[in-house]
Amino acid sequence: CGERGTTAAWIKKHQPIYDRATRHPFIRSIWEGTVDFSAFKRWLAQDYIFVREFIPFVASVLLKACKHSGDEADVEVILGGLAALNDEISWFKKEASKWCVSLNSTPQNANLEYCRFLQSLTLPEVSYTVAITAFWAIEAVYQESFSLCLESDSKMPKELIGTCERWGNASFGQYCSSLQNIADRSLETASSVVLSEAEKAFVHVLENENYFWSMSLGE
Ligand code: HMH
């Protein structure tokens, strides 16, 4: 399935930036158990802002899927993702109060840029193929990153188990595979122009994810 698709080929082709996004020093510090909790709190406050912006983006992907995908199963996968964001917002609020983090903080530059990129992808002229590819990549980076922290050799502090499980659990992994399959199927029939736009969007997601983690470290 995913292994032979376009997305897998792009991961290989862009391996260095893919690794910078999925094996960032911030994630490594969680895995090692040396994470600075003030960096974690910074990440939490900034990621809440990102997720608020992610909602209209996912809604726009859902709309495009309803109009163009012609596959009810695709619509259901994306709808499930949107529904999960409802629970995620509640989780952020609970987690923020546990860590005494305010959810009204100012978005930092890396976050502002990433949110602007998300907004640009919600435009109707952006094709479903490009949007679903970006959507998969955004979710996959978190899945790869946090599932690493759950591996048996991880020294992740127990305070962060809820966070790591949110994106690292097996069912989130299944959901990411489904998104990857949808993206691959859509890429199979895409024009060369759309293919190149989708590849650019994929790389842009990875760059933004890398900056987002660095921002959490205060860099
Ligand atoms: C920055 N990327 C960022 N935040 C998230 N919550 C996700 C991806 C996954 O939903």
PDB file of C-alpha atoms and ligand atoms in Angstrom:
ATOM      1  CA  CYS A   1       0.000   0.000   0.000  1.00  0.00           C
ATOM      2  CA  GLY A   2       1.703   3.227   1.174  1.00  0.00           C
ATOM      3  CA  GLU A   3       5.139   1.738   0.578  1.00  0.00           C
ATOM      4  CA  ARG A   4       5.055   1.986  -3.196  1.00  0.00           C
ATOM      5  CA  GLY A   5       3.171   5.191  -3.625  1.00  0.00           C
ATOM      6  CA  THR A   6       4.280   8.669  -4.552  1.00  0.00           C
ATOM      7  CA  THR A   7       4.333   9.819  -0.946  1.00  0.00           C
ATOM      8  CA  ALA A   8       6.806   7.084   0.043  1.00  0.00           C
ATOM      9  CA  ALA A   9       9.019   8.085  -2.895  1.00  0.00           C
ATOM     10  CA  TRP A  10       8.902  11.711  -1.753  1.00  0.00           C
ATOM     11  CA  ILE A  11       9.851  10.773   1.811  1.00  0.00           C
ATOM     12  CA  LYS A  12      12.939   9.030   0.378  1.00  0.00           C
ATOM     13  CA  LYS A  13      13.724  11.874  -1.982  1.00  0.00           C
ATOM     14  CA  HIS A  14      13.471  14.458   0.797  1.00  0.00           C
ATOM     15  CA  GLN A  15      14.820  12.256   3.591  1.00  0.00           C
ATOM     16  CA  PRO A  16      17.034  14.908   5.291  1.00  0.00           C
ATOM     17  CA  ILE A  17      14.216  17.422   5.753  1.00  0.00           C
ATOM     18  CA  TYR A  18      11.786  14.612   6.594  1.00  0.00           C
ATOM     19  CA  ASP A  19      14.137  13.533   9.384  1.00  0.00           C
ATOM     20  CA  ARG A  20      14.545  17.096  10.624  1.00  0.00           C
ATOM     21  CA  ALA A  21      10.755  17.284  10.962  1.00  0.00           C
ATOM     22  CA  THR A  22      10.196  13.855  12.523  1.00  0.00           C
ATOM     23  CA  ARG A  23      13.379  13.459  14.612  1.00  0.00           C
ATOM     24  CA  HIS A  24      13.814  17.020  15.803  1.00  0.00           C
ATOM     25  CA  PRO A  25      15.984  17.752  18.880  1.00  0.00           C
ATOM     26  CA  PHE A  26      12.804  18.730  20.789  1.00  0.00           C
ATOM     27  CA  ILE A  27      11.319  15.268  20.129  1.00  0.00           C
ATOM     28  CA  ARG A  28      14.680  13.624  20.853  1.00  0.00           C
ATOM     29  CA  SER A  29      14.744  15.419  24.212  1.00  0.00           C
ATOM     30  CA  ILE A  30      11.337  13.924  25.081  1.00  0.00           C
ATOM     31  CA  TRP A  31      12.560  10.497  23.967  1.00  0.00           C
ATOM     32  CA  GLU A  32      15.749  10.895  26.065  1.00  0.00           C
ATOM     33  CA  GLY A  33      13.867  12.182  29.092  1.00  0.00           C
ATOM     34  CA  THR A  34      15.850  15.426  29.146  1.00  0.00           C
ATOM     35  CA  VAL A  35      13.051  17.636  27.844  1.00  0.00           C
ATOM     36  CA  ASP A  36      12.843  21.116  29.324  1.00  0.00           C
ATOM     37  CA  PHE A  37       9.271  21.491  30.620  1.00  0.00           C
ATOM     38  CA  SER A  38       9.249  25.182  29.787  1.00  0.00           C
ATOM     39  CA  ALA A  39       9.865  24.223  26.143  1.00  0.00           C
ATOM     40  CA  PHE A  40       7.018  21.739  26.404  1.00  0.00           C
ATOM     41  CA  LYS A  41       4.718  24.453  27.769  1.00  0.00           C
ATOM     42  CA  ARG A  42       5.733  26.787  24.964  1.00  0.00           C
ATOM     43  CA  TRP A  43       4.931  24.046  22.466  1.00  0.00           C
ATOM     44  CA  LEU A  44       1.543  23.421  24.137  1.00  0.00           C
ATOM     45  CA  ALA A  45       0.456  27.067  23.985  1.00  0.00           C
ATOM     46  CA  GLN A  46       1.630  27.503  20.395  1.00  0.00           C
ATOM     47  CA  ASP A  47       0.156  24.205  19.199  1.00  0.00           C
ATOM     48  CA  TYR A  48      -3.264  25.184  20.543  1.00  0.00           C
ATOM     49  CA  ILE A  49      -3.124  28.273  18.309  1.00  0.00           C
ATOM     50  CA  PHE A  50      -2.067  26.072  15.388  1.00  0.00           C
ATOM     51  CA  VAL A  51      -4.878  23.563  15.956  1.00  0.00           C
ATOM     52  CA  ARG A  52      -7.481  26.376  16.004  1.00  0.00           C
ATOM     53  CA  GLU A  53      -6.210  27.291  12.533  1.00  0.00           C
ATOM     54  CA  PHE A  54      -6.056  23.638  11.519  1.00  0.00           C
ATOM     55  CA  ILE A  55      -9.853  23.298  11.982  1.00  0.00           C
ATOM     56  CA  PRO A  56     -10.842  25.486   8.994  1.00  0.00           C
ATOM     57  CA  PHE A  57      -8.080  23.854   6.945  1.00  0.00           C
ATOM     58  CA  VAL A  58      -9.413  20.343   7.634  1.00  0.00           C
ATOM     59  CA  ALA A  59     -12.950  21.612   6.967  1.00  0.00           C
ATOM     60  CA  SER A  60     -11.738  22.849   3.564  1.00  0.00           C
ATOM     61  CA  VAL A  61     -10.212  19.444   2.784  1.00  0.00           C
ATOM     62  CA  LEU A  62     -13.502  17.815   3.766  1.00  0.00           C
ATOM     63  CA  LEU A  63     -15.399  20.137   1.439  1.00  0.00           C
ATOM     64  CA  LYS A  64     -13.036  19.336  -1.443  1.00  0.00           C
ATOM     65  CA  ALA A  65     -13.332  15.601  -0.745  1.00  0.00           C
ATOM     66  CA  CYS A  66     -17.139  15.840  -0.836  1.00  0.00           C
ATOM     67  CA  LYS A  67     -16.974  17.656  -4.157  1.00  0.00           C
ATOM     68  CA  HIS A  68     -14.158  15.836  -5.931  1.00  0.00           C
ATOM     69  CA  SER A  69     -13.161  12.574  -4.363  1.00  0.00           C
ATOM     70  CA  GLY A  70     -16.109  10.462  -5.489  1.00  0.00           C
ATOM     71  CA  ASP A  71     -15.272   8.033  -2.718  1.00  0.00           C
ATOM     72  CA  GLU A  72     -17.468   7.995   0.363  1.00  0.00           C
ATOM     73  CA  ALA A  73     -14.780   6.206   2.375  1.00  0.00           C
ATOM     74  CA  ASP A  74     -12.358   9.124   1.836  1.00  0.00           C
ATOM     75  CA  VAL A  75     -14.958  11.574   3.085  1.00  0.00           C
ATOM     76  CA  GLU A  76     -15.483   9.453   6.186  1.00  0.00           C
ATOM     77  CA  VAL A  77     -11.740   9.348   7.003  1.00  0.00           C
ATOM     78  CA  ILE A  78     -11.488  13.137   6.785  1.00  0.00           C
ATOM     79  CA  LEU A  79     -14.738  13.597   8.714  1.00  0.00           C
ATOM     80  CA  GLY A  80     -13.271  11.389  11.442  1.00  0.00           C
ATOM     81  CA  GLY A  81     -10.198  13.602  11.542  1.00  0.00           C
ATOM     82  CA  LEU A  82     -12.328  16.702  11.907  1.00  0.00           C
ATOM     83  CA  ALA A  83     -14.374  15.062  14.662  1.00  0.00           C
ATOM     84  CA  ALA A  84     -11.182  14.132  16.509  1.00  0.00           C
ATOM     85  CA  LEU A  85     -10.207  17.819  16.583  1.00  0.00           C
ATOM     86  CA  ASN A  86     -13.239  18.476  18.756  1.00  0.00           C
ATOM     87  CA  ASP A  87     -11.811  16.153  21.389  1.00  0.00           C
ATOM     88  CA  GLU A  88      -8.354  17.597  20.790  1.00  0.00           C
ATOM     89  CA  ILE A  89      -9.474  21.136  21.648  1.00  0.00           C
ATOM     90  CA  SER A  90     -10.851  19.851  24.974  1.00  0.00           C
ATOM     91  CA  TRP A  91      -7.602  17.995  25.568  1.00  0.00           C
ATOM     92  CA  PHE A  92      -5.558  21.178  25.034  1.00  0.00           C
ATOM     93  CA  LYS A  93      -7.740  23.047  27.540  1.00  0.00           C
ATOM     94  CA  LYS A  94      -7.367  20.311  30.155  1.00  0.00           C
ATOM     95  CA  GLU A  95      -3.641  19.988  29.540  1.00  0.00           C
ATOM     96  CA  ALA A  96      -3.115  23.763  29.663  1.00  0.00           C
ATOM     97  CA  SER A  97      -4.805  24.034  33.023  1.00  0.00           C
ATOM     98  CA  LYS A  98      -2.736  21.098  34.336  1.00  0.00           C
ATOM     99  CA  TRP A  99       0.491  22.894  33.296  1.00  0.00           C
ATOM    100  CA  CYS A 100      -0.743  26.402  34.201  1.00  0.00           C
ATOM    101  CA  VAL A 101      -0.315  27.464  30.586  1.00  0.00           C
ATOM    102  CA  SER A 102      -2.397  30.307  29.176  1.00  0.00           C
ATOM    103  CA  LEU A 103      -4.092  29.567  25.858  1.00  0.00           C
ATOM    104  CA  ASN A 104      -4.227  33.261  24.974  1.00  0.00           C
ATOM    105  CA  SER A 105      -0.566  33.675  24.180  1.00  0.00           C
ATOM    106  CA  THR A 106       0.692  35.476  21.103  1.00  0.00           C
ATOM    107  CA  PRO A 107       1.555  33.307  18.117  1.00  0.00           C
ATOM    108  CA  GLN A 108       5.276  33.329  17.378  1.00  0.00           C
ATOM    109  CA  ASN A 109       6.701  33.869  13.908  1.00  0.00           C
ATOM    110  CA  ALA A 110       7.151  30.216  12.944  1.00  0.00           C
ATOM    111  CA  ASN A 111       3.548  29.587  13.974  1.00  0.00           C
ATOM    112  CA  LEU A 112       2.211  32.645  12.132  1.00  0.00           C
ATOM    113  CA  GLU A 113       3.984  31.529   8.982  1.00  0.00           C
ATOM    114  CA  TYR A 114       2.684  28.001   9.272  1.00  0.00           C
ATOM    115  CA  CYS A 115      -0.872  29.265   9.880  1.00  0.00           C
ATOM    116  CA  ARG A 116      -0.606  31.547   6.843  1.00  0.00           C
ATOM    117  CA  PHE A 117       0.458  28.547   4.775  1.00  0.00           C
ATOM    118  CA  LEU A 118      -2.567  26.592   6.062  1.00  0.00           C
ATOM    119  CA  GLN A 119      -4.829  29.493   5.121  1.00  0.00           C
ATOM    120  CA  SER A 120      -3.384  29.591   1.605  1.00  0.00           C
ATOM    121  CA  LEU A 121      -4.192  25.884   1.233  1.00  0.00           C
ATOM    122  CA  THR A 122      -7.861  26.421   2.132  1.00  0.00           C
ATOM    123  CA  LEU A 123      -8.452  28.493  -1.033  1.00  0.00           C
ATOM    124  CA  PRO A 124     -10.877  26.882  -3.501  1.00  0.00           C
ATOM    125  CA  GLU A 125      -8.301  27.060  -6.317  1.00  0.00           C
ATOM    126  CA  VAL A 126      -5.967  24.730  -4.408  1.00  0.00           C
ATOM    127  CA  SER A 127      -6.724  21.247  -5.699  1.00  0.00           C
ATOM    128  CA  TYR A 128      -7.991  18.426  -3.531  1.00  0.00           C
ATOM    129  CA  THR A 129      -4.818  16.457  -4.346  1.00  0.00           C
ATOM    130  CA  VAL A 130      -2.527  19.196  -3.001  1.00  0.00           C
ATOM    131  CA  ALA A 131      -4.708  19.741   0.080  1.00  0.00           C
ATOM    132  CA  ILE A 132      -4.976  16.042   1.001  1.00  0.00           C
ATOM    133  CA  THR A 133      -1.220  15.588   0.508  1.00  0.00           C
ATOM    134  CA  ALA A 134      -0.473  18.478   2.870  1.00  0.00           C
ATOM    135  CA  PHE A 135      -3.065  17.202   5.349  1.00  0.00           C
ATOM    136  CA  TRP A 136      -1.478  13.725   5.406  1.00  0.00           C
ATOM    137  CA  ALA A 137       2.017  15.202   5.851  1.00  0.00           C
ATOM    138  CA  ILE A 138       0.957  17.434   8.758  1.00  0.00           C
ATOM    139  CA  GLU A 139      -0.601  14.507  10.627  1.00  0.00           C
ATOM    140  CA  ALA A 140       2.186  12.077   9.709  1.00  0.00           C
ATOM    141  CA  VAL A 141       4.939  14.279  11.178  1.00  0.00           C
ATOM    142  CA  TYR A 142       3.228  14.278  14.578  1.00  0.00           C
ATOM    143  CA  GLN A 143       2.496  10.560  14.359  1.00  0.00           C
ATOM    144  CA  GLU A 144       6.121   9.687  13.505  1.00  0.00           C
ATOM    145  CA  SER A 145       7.498  12.063  16.110  1.00  0.00           C
ATOM    146  CA  PHE A 146       5.362  11.084  19.080  1.00  0.00           C
ATOM    147  CA  SER A 147       5.295   7.360  18.315  1.00  0.00           C
ATOM    148  CA  LEU A 148       9.106   7.409  18.614  1.00  0.00           C
ATOM    149  CA  CYS A 149       8.667   8.655  22.186  1.00  0.00           C
ATOM    150  CA  LEU A 150       6.476   5.620  22.968  1.00  0.00           C
ATOM    151  CA  GLU A 151       9.003   3.025  21.814  1.00  0.00           C
ATOM    152  CA  SER A 152      10.372   0.653  24.453  1.00  0.00           C
ATOM    153  CA  ASP A 153      13.807   2.329  24.537  1.00  0.00           C
ATOM    154  CA  SER A 154      12.269   5.746  25.217  1.00  0.00           C
ATOM    155  CA  LYS A 155      12.859   7.514  28.545  1.00  0.00           C
ATOM    156  CA  MET A 156       9.935   9.857  28.004  1.00  0.00           C
ATOM    157  CA  PRO A 157       8.900  11.513  31.301  1.00  0.00           C
ATOM    158  CA  LYS A 158       5.588  10.113  32.568  1.00  0.00           C
ATOM    159  CA  GLU A 159       4.106  13.634  32.619  1.00  0.00           C
ATOM    160  CA  LEU A 160       4.159  13.561  28.806  1.00  0.00           C
ATOM    161  CA  ILE A 161       2.574  10.166  28.231  1.00  0.00           C
ATOM    162  CA  GLY A 162      -0.827  11.706  27.435  1.00  0.00           C
ATOM    163  CA  THR A 163       0.720  13.959  24.797  1.00  0.00           C
ATOM    164  CA  CYS A 164       2.780  11.190  23.212  1.00  0.00           C
ATOM    165  CA  GLU A 165      -0.186   8.821  23.160  1.00  0.00           C
ATOM    166  CA  ARG A 166      -2.477  11.410  21.584  1.00  0.00           C
ATOM    167  CA  TRP A 167      -0.458  11.388  18.347  1.00  0.00           C
ATOM    168  CA  GLY A 168       1.645   8.263  18.807  1.00  0.00           C
ATOM    169  CA  ASN A 169      -1.101   5.705  19.446  1.00  0.00           C
ATOM    170  CA  ALA A 170      -1.777   2.881  16.990  1.00  0.00           C
ATOM    171  CA  SER A 171      -5.171   4.126  15.881  1.00  0.00           C
ATOM    172  CA  PHE A 172      -3.777   7.559  15.011  1.00  0.00           C
ATOM    173  CA  GLY A 173      -1.160   5.606  13.042  1.00  0.00           C
ATOM    174  CA  GLN A 174      -3.943   3.767  11.184  1.00  0.00           C
ATOM    175  CA  TYR A 175      -5.649   7.063  10.448  1.00  0.00           C
ATOM    176  CA  CYS A 176      -2.384   8.473   9.023  1.00  0.00           C
ATOM    177  CA  SER A 177      -2.006   5.382   6.798  1.00  0.00           C
ATOM    178  CA  SER A 178      -5.538   5.929   5.524  1.00  0.00           C
ATOM    179  CA  LEU A 179      -4.722   9.571   4.726  1.00  0.00           C
ATOM    180  CA  GLN A 180      -1.535   8.444   2.990  1.00  0.00           C
ATOM    181  CA  ASN A 181      -3.467   5.948   0.860  1.00  0.00           C
ATOM    182  CA  ILE A 182      -6.001   8.601  -0.097  1.00  0.00           C
ATOM    183  CA  ALA A 183      -3.203  11.021  -1.032  1.00  0.00           C
ATOM    184  CA  ASP A 184      -1.394   8.357  -3.072  1.00  0.00           C
ATOM    185  CA  ARG A 185      -4.532   7.411  -4.962  1.00  0.00           C
ATOM    186  CA  SER A 186      -5.242  11.039  -5.716  1.00  0.00           C
ATOM    187  CA  LEU A 187      -1.634  11.630  -6.849  1.00  0.00           C
ATOM    188  CA  GLU A 188      -1.780   8.658  -9.237  1.00  0.00           C
ATOM    189  CA  THR A 189      -4.140  10.472 -11.581  1.00  0.00           C
ATOM    190  CA  ALA A 190      -2.839  14.012 -11.024  1.00  0.00           C
ATOM    191  CA  SER A 191      -1.411  16.187 -13.805  1.00  0.00           C
ATOM    192  CA  SER A 192       2.289  16.988 -13.729  1.00  0.00           C
ATOM    193  CA  VAL A 193       1.487  20.543 -12.589  1.00  0.00           C
ATOM    194  CA  VAL A 194      -0.580  19.303  -9.650  1.00  0.00           C
ATOM    195  CA  LEU A 195       2.061  16.686  -8.833  1.00  0.00           C
ATOM    196  CA  SER A 196       4.720  19.334  -8.590  1.00  0.00           C
ATOM    197  CA  GLU A 197       2.473  21.593  -6.469  1.00  0.00           C
ATOM    198  CA  ALA A 198       1.746  18.694  -4.131  1.00  0.00           C
ATOM    199  CA  GLU A 199       5.437  17.870  -3.777  1.00  0.00           C
ATOM    200  CA  LYS A 200       6.174  21.520  -2.968  1.00  0.00           C
ATOM    201  CA  ALA A 201       3.398  21.552  -0.378  1.00  0.00           C
ATOM    202  CA  PHE A 202       4.804  18.353   1.179  1.00  0.00           C
ATOM    203  CA  VAL A 203       8.278  19.883   1.500  1.00  0.00           C
ATOM    204  CA  HIS A 204       6.800  23.116   2.824  1.00  0.00           C
ATOM    205  CA  VAL A 205       4.955  21.206   5.549  1.00  0.00           C
ATOM    206  CA  LEU A 206       8.214  19.523   6.597  1.00  0.00           C
ATOM    207  CA  GLU A 207      10.060  22.856   6.741  1.00  0.00           C
ATOM    208  CA  ASN A 208       7.278  24.436   8.767  1.00  0.00           C
ATOM    209  CA  GLU A 209       7.173  21.493  11.169  1.00  0.00           C
ATOM    210  CA  ASN A 210      10.917  21.763  11.694  1.00  0.00           C
ATOM    211  CA  TYR A 211      10.632  25.498  12.504  1.00  0.00           C
ATOM    212  CA  PHE A 212       7.675  24.805  14.772  1.00  0.00           C
ATOM    213  CA  TRP A 213       9.685  22.386  16.922  1.00  0.00           C
ATOM    214  CA  SER A 214      12.640  24.794  16.973  1.00  0.00           C
ATOM    215  CA  MET A 215      10.331  27.588  18.115  1.00  0.00           C
ATOM    216  CA  SER A 216       9.301  25.372  21.045  1.00  0.00           C
ATOM    217  CA  LEU A 217      12.949  25.091  22.030  1.00  0.00           C
ATOM    218  CA  GLY A 218      13.060  28.894  22.022  1.00  0.00           C
ATOM    219  CA  GLU A 219      15.324  29.029  18.963  1.00  0.00           C
TER     220      GLU A 219
HETATM  221  C1  HMH B   1       2.391  21.986  14.317  1.00  0.00           C
HETATM  222  N1  HMH B   1       1.627  19.923  13.291  1.00  0.00           N
HETATM  223  C2  HMH B   1       1.490  20.802  14.279  1.00  0.00           C
HETATM  224  N2  HMH B   1       0.567  20.648  15.224  1.00  0.00           N
HETATM  225  C3  HMH B   1      -0.264  19.574  15.202  1.00  0.00           C
HETATM  226  N3  HMH B   1      -1.194  19.436  16.200  1.00  0.00           N
HETATM  227  C4  HMH B   1      -0.144  18.620  14.177  1.00  0.00           C
HETATM  228  C5  HMH B   1       0.822  18.836  13.224  1.00  0.00           C
HETATM  229  C6  HMH B   1      -0.984  17.368  14.087  1.00  0.00           C
HETATM  230  O1  HMH B   1      -2.311  17.587  14.166  1.00  0.00           O
END
